[in-house]
Coordinates of C-alpha atoms in Angstrom, one line a residue:
X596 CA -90.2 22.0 -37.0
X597 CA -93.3 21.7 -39.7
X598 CA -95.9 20.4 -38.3
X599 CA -96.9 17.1 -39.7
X600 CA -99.9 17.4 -42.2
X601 CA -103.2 17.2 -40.5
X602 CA -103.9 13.6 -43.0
X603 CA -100.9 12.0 -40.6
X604 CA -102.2 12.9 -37.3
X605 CA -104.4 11.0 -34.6
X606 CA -107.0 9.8 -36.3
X607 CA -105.8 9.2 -39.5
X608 CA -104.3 5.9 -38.4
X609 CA -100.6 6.7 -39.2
X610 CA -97.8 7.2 -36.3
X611 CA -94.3 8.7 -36.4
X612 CA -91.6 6.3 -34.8
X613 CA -88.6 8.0 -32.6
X614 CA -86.2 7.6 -35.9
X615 CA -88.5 10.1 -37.6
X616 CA -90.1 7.5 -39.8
X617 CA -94.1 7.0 -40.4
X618 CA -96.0 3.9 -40.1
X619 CA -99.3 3.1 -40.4
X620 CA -101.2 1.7 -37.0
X621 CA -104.1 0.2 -36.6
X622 CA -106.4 1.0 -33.7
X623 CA -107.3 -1.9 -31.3
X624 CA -110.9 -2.6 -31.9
X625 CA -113.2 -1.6 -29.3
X626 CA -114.0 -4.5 -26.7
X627 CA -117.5 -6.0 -28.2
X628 CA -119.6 -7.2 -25.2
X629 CA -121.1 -11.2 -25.7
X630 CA -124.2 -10.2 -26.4
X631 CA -123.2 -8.2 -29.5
X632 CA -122.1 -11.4 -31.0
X633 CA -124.6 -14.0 -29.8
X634 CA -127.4 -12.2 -31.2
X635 CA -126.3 -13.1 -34.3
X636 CA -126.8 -16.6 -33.2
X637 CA -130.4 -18.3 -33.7
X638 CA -131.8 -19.0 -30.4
X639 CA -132.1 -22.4 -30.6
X640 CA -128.3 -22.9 -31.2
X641 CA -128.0 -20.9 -27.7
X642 CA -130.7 -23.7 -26.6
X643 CA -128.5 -26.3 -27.7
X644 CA -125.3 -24.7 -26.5
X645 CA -126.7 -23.9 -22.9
X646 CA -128.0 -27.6 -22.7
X647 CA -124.3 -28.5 -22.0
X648 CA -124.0 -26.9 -19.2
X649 CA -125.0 -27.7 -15.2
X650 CA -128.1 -25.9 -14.3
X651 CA -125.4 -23.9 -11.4
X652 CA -123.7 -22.9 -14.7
X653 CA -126.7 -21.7 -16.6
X654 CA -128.0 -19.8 -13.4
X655 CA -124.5 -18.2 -13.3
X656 CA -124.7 -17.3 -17.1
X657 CA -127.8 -15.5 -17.1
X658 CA -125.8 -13.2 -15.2
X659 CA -123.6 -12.5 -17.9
X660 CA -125.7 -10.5 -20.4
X661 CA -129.0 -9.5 -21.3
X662 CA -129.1 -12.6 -23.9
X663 CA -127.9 -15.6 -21.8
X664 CA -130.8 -14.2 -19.6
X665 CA -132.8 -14.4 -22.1
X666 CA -131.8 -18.1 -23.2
X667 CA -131.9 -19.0 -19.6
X668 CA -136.0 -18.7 -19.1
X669 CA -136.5 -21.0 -21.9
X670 CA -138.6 -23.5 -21.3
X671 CA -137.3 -26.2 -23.5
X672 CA -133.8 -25.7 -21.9
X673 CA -134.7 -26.5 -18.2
X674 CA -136.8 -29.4 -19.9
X675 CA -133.9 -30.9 -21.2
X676 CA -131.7 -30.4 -18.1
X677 CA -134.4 -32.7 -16.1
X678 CA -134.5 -35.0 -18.7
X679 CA -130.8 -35.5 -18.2
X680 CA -131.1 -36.1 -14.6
X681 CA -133.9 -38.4 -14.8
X682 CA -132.1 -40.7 -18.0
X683 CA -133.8 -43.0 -19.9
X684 CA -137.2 -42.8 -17.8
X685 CA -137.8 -38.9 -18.7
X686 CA -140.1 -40.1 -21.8
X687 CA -142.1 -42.3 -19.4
X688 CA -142.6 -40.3 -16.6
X689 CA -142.5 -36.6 -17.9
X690 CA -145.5 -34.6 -19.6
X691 CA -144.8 -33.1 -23.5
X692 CA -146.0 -30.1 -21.7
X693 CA -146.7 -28.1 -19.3
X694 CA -150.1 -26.2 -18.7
X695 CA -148.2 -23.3 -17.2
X696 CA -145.5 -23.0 -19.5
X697 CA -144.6 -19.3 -19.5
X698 CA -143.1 -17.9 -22.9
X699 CA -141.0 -13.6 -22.2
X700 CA -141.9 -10.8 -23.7
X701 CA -139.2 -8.5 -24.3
X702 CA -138.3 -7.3 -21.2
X703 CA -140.3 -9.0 -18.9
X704 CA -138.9 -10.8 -15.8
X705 CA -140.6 -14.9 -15.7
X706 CA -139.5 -17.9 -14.9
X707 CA -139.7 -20.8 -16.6
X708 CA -142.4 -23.5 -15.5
X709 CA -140.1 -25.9 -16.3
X710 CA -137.2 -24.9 -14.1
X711 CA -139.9 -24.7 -11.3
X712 CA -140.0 -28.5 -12.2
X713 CA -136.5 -28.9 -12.2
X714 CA -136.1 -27.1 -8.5
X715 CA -139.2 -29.0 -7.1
X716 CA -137.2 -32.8 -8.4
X717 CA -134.1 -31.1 -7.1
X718 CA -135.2 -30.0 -3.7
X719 CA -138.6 -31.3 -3.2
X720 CA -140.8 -30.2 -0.2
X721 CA -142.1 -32.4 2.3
X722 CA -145.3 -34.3 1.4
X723 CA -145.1 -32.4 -2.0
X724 CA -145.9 -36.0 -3.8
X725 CA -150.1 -37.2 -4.2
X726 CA -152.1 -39.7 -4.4
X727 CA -153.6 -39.6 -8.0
X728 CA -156.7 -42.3 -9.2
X729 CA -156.6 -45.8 -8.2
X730 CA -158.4 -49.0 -9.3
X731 CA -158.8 -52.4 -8.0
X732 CA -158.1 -55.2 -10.6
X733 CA -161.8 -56.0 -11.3
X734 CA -162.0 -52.4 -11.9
X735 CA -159.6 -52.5 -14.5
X736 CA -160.3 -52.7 -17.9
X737 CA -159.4 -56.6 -17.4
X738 CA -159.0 -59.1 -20.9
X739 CA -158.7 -62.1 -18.1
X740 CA -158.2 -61.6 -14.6
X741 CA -155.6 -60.1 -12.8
X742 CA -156.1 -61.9 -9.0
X743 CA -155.3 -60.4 -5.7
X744 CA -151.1 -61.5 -5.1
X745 CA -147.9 -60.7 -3.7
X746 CA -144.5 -61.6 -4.8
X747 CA -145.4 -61.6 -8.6
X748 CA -142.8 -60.1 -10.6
X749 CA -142.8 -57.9 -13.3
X750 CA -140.3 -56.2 -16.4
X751 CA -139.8 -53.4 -18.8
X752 CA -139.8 -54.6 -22.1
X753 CA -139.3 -52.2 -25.6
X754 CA -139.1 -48.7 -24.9
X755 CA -139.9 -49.1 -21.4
X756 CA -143.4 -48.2 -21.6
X757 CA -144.7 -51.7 -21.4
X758 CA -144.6 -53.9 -18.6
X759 CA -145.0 -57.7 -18.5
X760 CA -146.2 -59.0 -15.4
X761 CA -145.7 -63.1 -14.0
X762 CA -146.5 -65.4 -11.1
X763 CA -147.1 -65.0 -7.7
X764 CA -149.0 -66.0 -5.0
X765 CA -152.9 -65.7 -3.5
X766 CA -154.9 -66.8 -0.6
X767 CA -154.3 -69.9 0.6
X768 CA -152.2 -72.3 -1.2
X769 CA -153.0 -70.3 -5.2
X770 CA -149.4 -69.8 -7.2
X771 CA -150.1 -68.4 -10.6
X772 CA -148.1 -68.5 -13.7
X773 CA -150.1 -66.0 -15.8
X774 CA -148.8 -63.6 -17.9
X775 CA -149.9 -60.0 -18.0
X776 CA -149.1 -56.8 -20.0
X777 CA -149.8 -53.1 -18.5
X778 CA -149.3 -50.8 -21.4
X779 CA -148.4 -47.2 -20.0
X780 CA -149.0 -45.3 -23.0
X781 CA -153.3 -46.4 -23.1
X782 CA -155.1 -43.5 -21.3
X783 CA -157.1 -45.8 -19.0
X784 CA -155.4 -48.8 -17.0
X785 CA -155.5 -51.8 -18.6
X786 CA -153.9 -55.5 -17.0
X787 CA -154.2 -57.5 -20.4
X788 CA -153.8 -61.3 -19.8
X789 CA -151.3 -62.7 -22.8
X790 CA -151.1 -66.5 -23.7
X791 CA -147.8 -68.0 -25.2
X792 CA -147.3 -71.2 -26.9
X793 CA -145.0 -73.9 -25.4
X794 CA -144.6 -75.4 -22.2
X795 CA -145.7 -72.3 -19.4
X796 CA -143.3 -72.0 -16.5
X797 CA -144.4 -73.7 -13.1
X798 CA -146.6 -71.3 -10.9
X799 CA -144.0 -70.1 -8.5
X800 CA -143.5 -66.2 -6.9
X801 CA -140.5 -64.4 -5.7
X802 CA -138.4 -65.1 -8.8
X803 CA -136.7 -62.8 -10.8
X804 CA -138.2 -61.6 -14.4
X805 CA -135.9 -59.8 -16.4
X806 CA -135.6 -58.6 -20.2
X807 CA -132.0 -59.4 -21.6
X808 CA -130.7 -59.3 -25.3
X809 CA -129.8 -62.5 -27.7
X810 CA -125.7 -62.1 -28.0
X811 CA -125.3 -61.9 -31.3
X812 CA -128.6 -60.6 -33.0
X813 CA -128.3 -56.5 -32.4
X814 CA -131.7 -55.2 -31.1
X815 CA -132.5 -58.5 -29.7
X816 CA -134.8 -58.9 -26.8
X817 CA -136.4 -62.2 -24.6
X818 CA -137.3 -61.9 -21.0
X819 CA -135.6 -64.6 -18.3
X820 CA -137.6 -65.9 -15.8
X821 CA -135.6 -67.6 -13.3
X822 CA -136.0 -69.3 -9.7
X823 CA -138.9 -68.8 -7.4
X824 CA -140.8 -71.1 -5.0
X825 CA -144.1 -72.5 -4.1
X826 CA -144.0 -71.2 -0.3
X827 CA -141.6 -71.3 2.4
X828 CA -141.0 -74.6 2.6
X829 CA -141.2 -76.2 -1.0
X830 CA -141.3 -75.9 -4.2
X831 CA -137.4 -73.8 -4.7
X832 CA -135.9 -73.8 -8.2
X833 CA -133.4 -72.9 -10.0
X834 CA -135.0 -73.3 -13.3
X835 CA -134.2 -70.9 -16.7
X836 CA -137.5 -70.2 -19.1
X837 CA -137.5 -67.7 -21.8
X838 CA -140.2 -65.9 -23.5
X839 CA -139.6 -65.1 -27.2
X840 CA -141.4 -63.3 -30.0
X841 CA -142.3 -65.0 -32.8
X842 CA -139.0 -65.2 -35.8
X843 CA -139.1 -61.3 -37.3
X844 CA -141.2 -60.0 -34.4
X845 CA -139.7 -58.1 -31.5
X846 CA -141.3 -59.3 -27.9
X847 CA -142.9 -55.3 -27.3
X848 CA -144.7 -56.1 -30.5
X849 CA -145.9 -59.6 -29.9
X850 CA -147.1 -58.4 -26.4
X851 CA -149.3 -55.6 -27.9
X852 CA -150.6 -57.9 -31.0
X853 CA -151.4 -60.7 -27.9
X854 CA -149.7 -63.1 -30.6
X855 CA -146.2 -64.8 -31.2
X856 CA -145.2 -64.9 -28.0
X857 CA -143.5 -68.6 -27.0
X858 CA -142.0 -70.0 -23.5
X859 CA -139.2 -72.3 -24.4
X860 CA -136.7 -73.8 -22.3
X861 CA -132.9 -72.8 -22.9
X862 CA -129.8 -75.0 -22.6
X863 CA -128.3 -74.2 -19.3
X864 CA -124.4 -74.3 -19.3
X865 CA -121.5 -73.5 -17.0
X866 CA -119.2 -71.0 -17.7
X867 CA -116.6 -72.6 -15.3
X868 CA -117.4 -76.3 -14.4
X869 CA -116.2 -76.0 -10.7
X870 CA -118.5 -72.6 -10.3
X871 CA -121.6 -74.7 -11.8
X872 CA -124.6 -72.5 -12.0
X873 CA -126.6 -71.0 -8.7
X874 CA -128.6 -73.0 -6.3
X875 CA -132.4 -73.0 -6.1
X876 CA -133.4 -69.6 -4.2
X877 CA -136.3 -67.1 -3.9
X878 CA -136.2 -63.4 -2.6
X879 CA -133.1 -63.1 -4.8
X880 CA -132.8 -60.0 -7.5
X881 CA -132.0 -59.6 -10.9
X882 CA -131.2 -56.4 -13.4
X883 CA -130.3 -56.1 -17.1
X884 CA -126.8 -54.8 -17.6
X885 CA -125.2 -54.5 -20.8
X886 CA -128.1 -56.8 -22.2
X887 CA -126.6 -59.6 -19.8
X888 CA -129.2 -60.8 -16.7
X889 CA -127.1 -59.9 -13.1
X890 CA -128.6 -62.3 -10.5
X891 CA -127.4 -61.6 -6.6
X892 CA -128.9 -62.9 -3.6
X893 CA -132.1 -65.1 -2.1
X894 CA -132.5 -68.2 -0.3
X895 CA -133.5 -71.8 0.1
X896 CA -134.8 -73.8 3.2
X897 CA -130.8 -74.7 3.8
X898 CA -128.9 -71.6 2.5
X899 CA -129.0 -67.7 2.3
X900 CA -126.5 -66.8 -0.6
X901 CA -125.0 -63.4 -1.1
X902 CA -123.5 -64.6 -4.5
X903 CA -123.9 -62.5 -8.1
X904 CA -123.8 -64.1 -11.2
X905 CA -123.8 -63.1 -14.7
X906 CA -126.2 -64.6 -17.0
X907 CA -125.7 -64.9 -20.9
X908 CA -127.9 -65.7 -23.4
X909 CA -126.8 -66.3 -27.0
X910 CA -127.7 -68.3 -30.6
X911 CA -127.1 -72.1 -29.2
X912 CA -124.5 -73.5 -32.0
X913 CA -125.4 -77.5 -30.7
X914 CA -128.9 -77.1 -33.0
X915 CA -128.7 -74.0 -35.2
X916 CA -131.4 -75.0 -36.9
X917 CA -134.0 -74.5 -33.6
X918 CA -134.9 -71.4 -32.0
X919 CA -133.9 -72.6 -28.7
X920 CA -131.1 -70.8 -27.0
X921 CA -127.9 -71.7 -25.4
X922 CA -127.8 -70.0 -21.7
X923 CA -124.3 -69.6 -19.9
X924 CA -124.4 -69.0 -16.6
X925 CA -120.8 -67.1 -15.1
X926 CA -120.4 -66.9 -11.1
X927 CA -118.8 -63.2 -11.2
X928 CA -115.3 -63.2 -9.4
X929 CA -114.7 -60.4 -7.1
X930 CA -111.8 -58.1 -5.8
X931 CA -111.7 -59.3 -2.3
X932 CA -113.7 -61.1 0.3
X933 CA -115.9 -58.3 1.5
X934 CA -119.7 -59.0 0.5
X935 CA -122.9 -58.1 1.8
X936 CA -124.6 -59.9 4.5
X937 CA -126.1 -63.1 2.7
X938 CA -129.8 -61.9 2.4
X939 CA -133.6 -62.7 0.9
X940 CA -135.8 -60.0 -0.4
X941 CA -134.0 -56.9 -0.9
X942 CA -133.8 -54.7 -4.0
X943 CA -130.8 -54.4 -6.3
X944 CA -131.2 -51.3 -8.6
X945 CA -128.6 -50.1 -11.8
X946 CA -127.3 -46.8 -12.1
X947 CA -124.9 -46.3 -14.5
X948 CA -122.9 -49.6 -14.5
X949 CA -123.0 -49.9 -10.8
X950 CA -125.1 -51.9 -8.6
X951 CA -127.2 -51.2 -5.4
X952 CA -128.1 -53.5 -2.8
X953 CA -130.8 -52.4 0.1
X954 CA -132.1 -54.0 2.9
X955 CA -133.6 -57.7 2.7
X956 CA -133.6 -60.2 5.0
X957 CA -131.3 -63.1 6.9
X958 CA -134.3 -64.7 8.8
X959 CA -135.3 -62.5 11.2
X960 CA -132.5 -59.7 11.0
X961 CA -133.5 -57.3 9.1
X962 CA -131.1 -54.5 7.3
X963 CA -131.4 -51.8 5.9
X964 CA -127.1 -51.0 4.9
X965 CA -126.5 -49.9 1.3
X966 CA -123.9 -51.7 -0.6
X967 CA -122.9 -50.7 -4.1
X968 CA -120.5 -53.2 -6.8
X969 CA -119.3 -51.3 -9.9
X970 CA -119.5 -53.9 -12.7
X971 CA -117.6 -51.0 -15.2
X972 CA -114.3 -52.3 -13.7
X973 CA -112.2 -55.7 -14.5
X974 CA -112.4 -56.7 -10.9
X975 CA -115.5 -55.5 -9.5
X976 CA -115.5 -55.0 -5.4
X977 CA -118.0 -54.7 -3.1
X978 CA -118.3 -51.9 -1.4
X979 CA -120.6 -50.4 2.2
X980 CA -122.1 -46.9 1.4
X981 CA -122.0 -44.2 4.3
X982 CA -124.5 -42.1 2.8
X983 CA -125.5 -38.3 4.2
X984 CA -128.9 -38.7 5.9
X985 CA -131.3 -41.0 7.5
X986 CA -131.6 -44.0 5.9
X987 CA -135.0 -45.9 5.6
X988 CA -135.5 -48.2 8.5
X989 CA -134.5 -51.5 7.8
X990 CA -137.0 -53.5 5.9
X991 CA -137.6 -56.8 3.4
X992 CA -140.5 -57.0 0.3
X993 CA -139.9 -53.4 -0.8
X994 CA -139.9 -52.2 -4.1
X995 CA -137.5 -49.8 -6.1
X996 CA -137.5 -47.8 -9.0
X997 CA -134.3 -45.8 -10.6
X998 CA -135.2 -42.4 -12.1
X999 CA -131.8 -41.1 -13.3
X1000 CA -129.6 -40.7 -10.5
X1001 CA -131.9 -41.3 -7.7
X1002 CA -133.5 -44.5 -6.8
X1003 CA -137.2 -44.6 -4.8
X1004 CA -138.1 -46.9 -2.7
X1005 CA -141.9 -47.7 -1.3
X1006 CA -143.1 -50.7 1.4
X1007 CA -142.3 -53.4 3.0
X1008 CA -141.8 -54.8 6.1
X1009 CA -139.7 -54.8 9.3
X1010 CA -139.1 -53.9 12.8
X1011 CA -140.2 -50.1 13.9
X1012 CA -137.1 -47.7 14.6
X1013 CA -136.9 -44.5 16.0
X1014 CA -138.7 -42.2 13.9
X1015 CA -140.1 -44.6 11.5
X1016 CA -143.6 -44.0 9.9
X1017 CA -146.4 -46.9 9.1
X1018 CA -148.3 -49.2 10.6
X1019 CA -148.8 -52.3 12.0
X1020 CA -150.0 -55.6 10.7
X1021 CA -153.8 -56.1 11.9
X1022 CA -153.9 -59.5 11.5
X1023 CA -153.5 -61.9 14.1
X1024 CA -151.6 -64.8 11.9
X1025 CA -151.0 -65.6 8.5
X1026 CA -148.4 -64.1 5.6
X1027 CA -148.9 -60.4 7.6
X1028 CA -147.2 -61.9 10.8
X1029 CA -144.4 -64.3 9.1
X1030 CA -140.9 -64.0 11.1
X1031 CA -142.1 -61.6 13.3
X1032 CA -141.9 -59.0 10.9
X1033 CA -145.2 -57.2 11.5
X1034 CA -144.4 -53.3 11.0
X1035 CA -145.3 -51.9 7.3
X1036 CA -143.3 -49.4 6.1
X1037 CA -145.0 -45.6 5.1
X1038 CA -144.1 -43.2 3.1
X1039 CA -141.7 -43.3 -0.2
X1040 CA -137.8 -42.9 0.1
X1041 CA -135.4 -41.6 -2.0
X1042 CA -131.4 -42.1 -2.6
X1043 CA -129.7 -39.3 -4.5
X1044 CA -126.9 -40.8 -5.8
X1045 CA -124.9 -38.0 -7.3
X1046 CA -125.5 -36.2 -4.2
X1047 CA -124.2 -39.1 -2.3
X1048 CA -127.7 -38.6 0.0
X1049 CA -130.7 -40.4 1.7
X1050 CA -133.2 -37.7 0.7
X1051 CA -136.7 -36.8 3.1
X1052 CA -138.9 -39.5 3.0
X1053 CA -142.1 -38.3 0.8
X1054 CA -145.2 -39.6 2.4
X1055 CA -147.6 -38.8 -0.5
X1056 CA -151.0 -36.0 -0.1
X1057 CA -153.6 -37.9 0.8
X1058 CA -156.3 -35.0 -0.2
X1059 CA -157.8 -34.5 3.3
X1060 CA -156.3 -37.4 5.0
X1061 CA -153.8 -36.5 7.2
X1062 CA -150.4 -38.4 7.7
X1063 CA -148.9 -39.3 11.4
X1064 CA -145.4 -39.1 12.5
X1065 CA -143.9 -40.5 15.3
X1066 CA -143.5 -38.1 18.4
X1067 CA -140.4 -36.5 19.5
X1068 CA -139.8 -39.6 21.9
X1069 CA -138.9 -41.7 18.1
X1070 CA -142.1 -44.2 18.7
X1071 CA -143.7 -45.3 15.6
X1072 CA -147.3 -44.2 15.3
X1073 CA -150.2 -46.2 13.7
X1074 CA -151.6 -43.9 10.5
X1075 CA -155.2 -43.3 11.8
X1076 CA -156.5 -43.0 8.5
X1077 CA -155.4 -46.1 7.4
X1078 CA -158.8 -48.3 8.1
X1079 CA -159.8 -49.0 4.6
X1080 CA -156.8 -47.8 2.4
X1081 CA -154.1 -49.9 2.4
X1082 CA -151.5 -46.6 0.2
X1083 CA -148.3 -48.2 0.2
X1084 CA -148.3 -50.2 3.7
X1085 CA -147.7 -53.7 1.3
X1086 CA -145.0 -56.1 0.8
X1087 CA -144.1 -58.4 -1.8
X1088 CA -146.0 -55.4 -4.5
X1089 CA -144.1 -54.3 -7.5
X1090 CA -143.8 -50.5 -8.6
X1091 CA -142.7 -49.0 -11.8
X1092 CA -142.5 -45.5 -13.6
X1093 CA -145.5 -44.3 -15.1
X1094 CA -146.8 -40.8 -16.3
X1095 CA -146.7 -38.2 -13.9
X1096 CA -144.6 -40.7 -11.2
X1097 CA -144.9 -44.1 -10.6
X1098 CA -147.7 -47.3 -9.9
X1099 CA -147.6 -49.7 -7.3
X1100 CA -149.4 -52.9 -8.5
X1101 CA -150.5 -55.7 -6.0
X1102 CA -148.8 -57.0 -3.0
X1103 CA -150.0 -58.1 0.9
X1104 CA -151.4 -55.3 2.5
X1105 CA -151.1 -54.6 6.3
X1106 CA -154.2 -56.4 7.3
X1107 CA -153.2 -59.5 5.7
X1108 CA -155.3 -59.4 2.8
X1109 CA -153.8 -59.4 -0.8
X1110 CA -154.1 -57.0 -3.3
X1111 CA -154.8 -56.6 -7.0
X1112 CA -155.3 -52.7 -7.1
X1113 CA -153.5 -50.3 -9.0
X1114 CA -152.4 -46.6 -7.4
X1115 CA -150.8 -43.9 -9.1
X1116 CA -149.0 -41.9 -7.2
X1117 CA -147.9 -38.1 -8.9
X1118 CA -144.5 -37.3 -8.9
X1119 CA -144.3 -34.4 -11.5

């Protein structure tokens, strides 16, 4: 046999079949390795790409190739992977920046400053949290004065980084009805006093103040105040005010201008005639859901309720031609009969479309169960959490604040449990010592939510002060340090995200005496 000419053999492409006959072949192409195809890529499309995925997923990428490690230690990337699991509160509380921010050079091995950030919120260390500046409220840089209180309320109006703050009550028999605005993005602390036309609400505490939308009017805003008291044993409501901006001006903008804002009375309907709409009550709690006002809990001098209800507020088609608004008030049906024990002075916080109810008060019982209601669904059910953890010891007058998926909670007041940390009230009688309830709650505590977990409890650097723990035999210990700060042993107080972490504002410290201070405490 000829040989076959030397143009038909290996590596000319071509092939003989077993019939004799030539055809041309075509090599498989070489496997290319990812690299050699995402380097044509720009980087920040990688970025963008890798901002999809879990941090376990980018961590498990960077193994992959020499440019997914590369794309891994970028700083903005684990930036944007904390902002995801801190939501709509990463502009408030997170810096632009960095002052360690590390940026490779070729082949050099560094991690990112902001993933550091990212493990720390992840998995912080104990006591990793600090005590930053703090003012009293004559300190401040005051336009009016922002007296000592408790049980005053306060809301996040615009963009979240201004707070309006109402009500609440002083030393002896003083209720306020003033209004104040703290503006987080001013470098200094500032408690501005704002005036508003019309007739001011009653001076009450412990009601509920809560920003809502105007069905019908897209990008709408007013804030509800609703319910409160005058003390214990008088003074209950169940009245509705609203504040409004001026026509054409947003209520963020009136605040700042210290203009145009207006309390006016809505018309209160019922949704369902036999439901009515809820009883006078303090101690209950309200969120913003969907632009609508969700009202569950509180109490009167005859009843503790456990009820929610679904507030609406919308153009008011009886006198279109007034700026007053029509109010509907809806008593939320529920799946079954299971519901929380009826309570006073817990917290109810929003994640997602789901509520969650902690601790509060039936008199002198105390609680501290977690109880979440999904209001996503057509019948919403209550439901009891079983968390992972130690849960905070029961308590009533805390404060909570939800940072993505996790919600912190600081304060108030209880019974001691076995290994709880804070101290007791000094006073002999008064507000400090009401019900019996005379342990103040330390330290701030922390439910991860997508982890389905009751994190450490954070009890924040006190530069050289030292905090004490019970001992191994689960007694409570007094915080030694404790004789002229009161920190976070305070009820009645409200706290909110700010720069760096979060501020607790006012509230009745430990000693009986009421506060008007502001502390910063660092988070990030």
């Amino acid at each position: 046999m000829v040989p076959a000419p030397s143009f038909y053999g290996r590596g000319s492409g071509w092939r003989r079949s077993n019939s004799g006959r030539m055809y041309r072949h075509e090599p498989e192409p070489e496997p290319t390795g990812p690299s050699m195809l995402l380097d044509k890529l720009p980087a920040h499309v990688l970025r963008d790409v890798f901002g999809f995925l879990s941090a376990g997923d980018v961590a498990r990428a960077a193994c992959a190739c020499k440019t997914f490690k590369q794309v891994a230690r970028s700083e903005s990337l684990w930036r944007k992977l904390l902002c995801e699991k801190l939501g709509s509160q990463a502009s408030i509380v997170l810096p632009e920046t960095l002052p360690n921010e590390r940026y490779p050079h070729g082949d050099m091995v560094v991690e990112p400053a902001w993933k550091e950030m990212f493990q720390f919120w992840m998995n912080p260390g104990p006591n990793s949290y600090s005590w930053m500046e703090h003012a009293k409220g004559e300190e401040l840089e005051n336009r009016g004065k922002f007296a000592a209180r408790y049980l005053h309320r306060c809301t996040a109006i615009g963009d979240g980084n201004k707070i309006l703050l109402f009500g609440g009550q002083g030393s002896g028999a003083d209720f306020f009805n003033d209004l104040h605005l703290l503006d987080l993005r001013k470098k200094s602390l500032q408690l501005e006093q704002l005036d508003a036309a019309g007739d001011p609400p009653f001076p009450r505490c412990s009601g509920t103040l809560t920003a809502v939308s105007v069905t019908g009017i897209p990008g709408s805003e007013v804030v509800a105040l609703f319910g409160g008291s005058q003390g214990f044993f008088e003074g209950f409501s169940n009245s509705l005010c609203i504040l409004q901006g001026d026509e054409n001006v947003s209520i963020s903008d009136a605040a700042s201008q210290h203009k145009g804002l207006t309390w006016r009375e809505p018309l209160v309907v019922a949704a369902d005639p036999e439901d009515g709409v809820p009883d006078a009550r303090w101690g209950h709690s309200a969120v913003s859901w969907n632009g609508k006002l969700v009202l569950f809990g509180g109490s009167n001098t005859q009843h503790c309720f456990n009820d929610t209800w679904v507030l609406d507020v919308g153009l008011n088609p009886r006198e279109p031609e007034s700026r007053r608004l029509l109010a509907t008030w809806k008593k939320l049906k529920l799946g079954d009969d299971v519901r929380p024990p009826s309570r006073a002075g817990q917290t109810v916080s929003l994640v997602g479309d789901a509520l969650y109810v902690f601790g509060g008060c039936h008199i002198s019982d105390v609680f501290n169960d977690l109880w979440r209601l999904d209001l996503g669904v057509r019948v919403p059910t209550w439901k009891r959490l079983d968390v992972a953890g130690t849960p905070p010891a029961p308590r009533v007058g805390h404060a909570a604040v939800v940072l993505g998926d996790r919600i912190v909670f600081s304060g108030g007041r209880g019974s001691p449990t076995a290994g709880a940390s804070g101290t007791y009230a000094t006073a002999d009688q008064g507000l400090a010592t009401m019900q019996g309830l005379t342990f103040f709650e330390g330290g701030f505590a922390m439910l991860d939510i997508s982890r389905g977990t009751w994190m450490p409890i954070q009890h924040p650097n006190r530069n050289d002060h030292v905090y004490l723990r019970g001992e191994d035999d689960g007694d409570a210990m007094e915080d030694a340090t404790m004789e002229h700060e009161v920190w976070e042993h305070r009820t009645g107080h409200v706290m909110v995200p700010a720069k760096d972490g979060l501020l607790v504002i006012g509230g009745l410290a430990y000693n009986g005496e009421f506060q008007n201070d502001v502390q910063h405490i660092r988070v990030f």
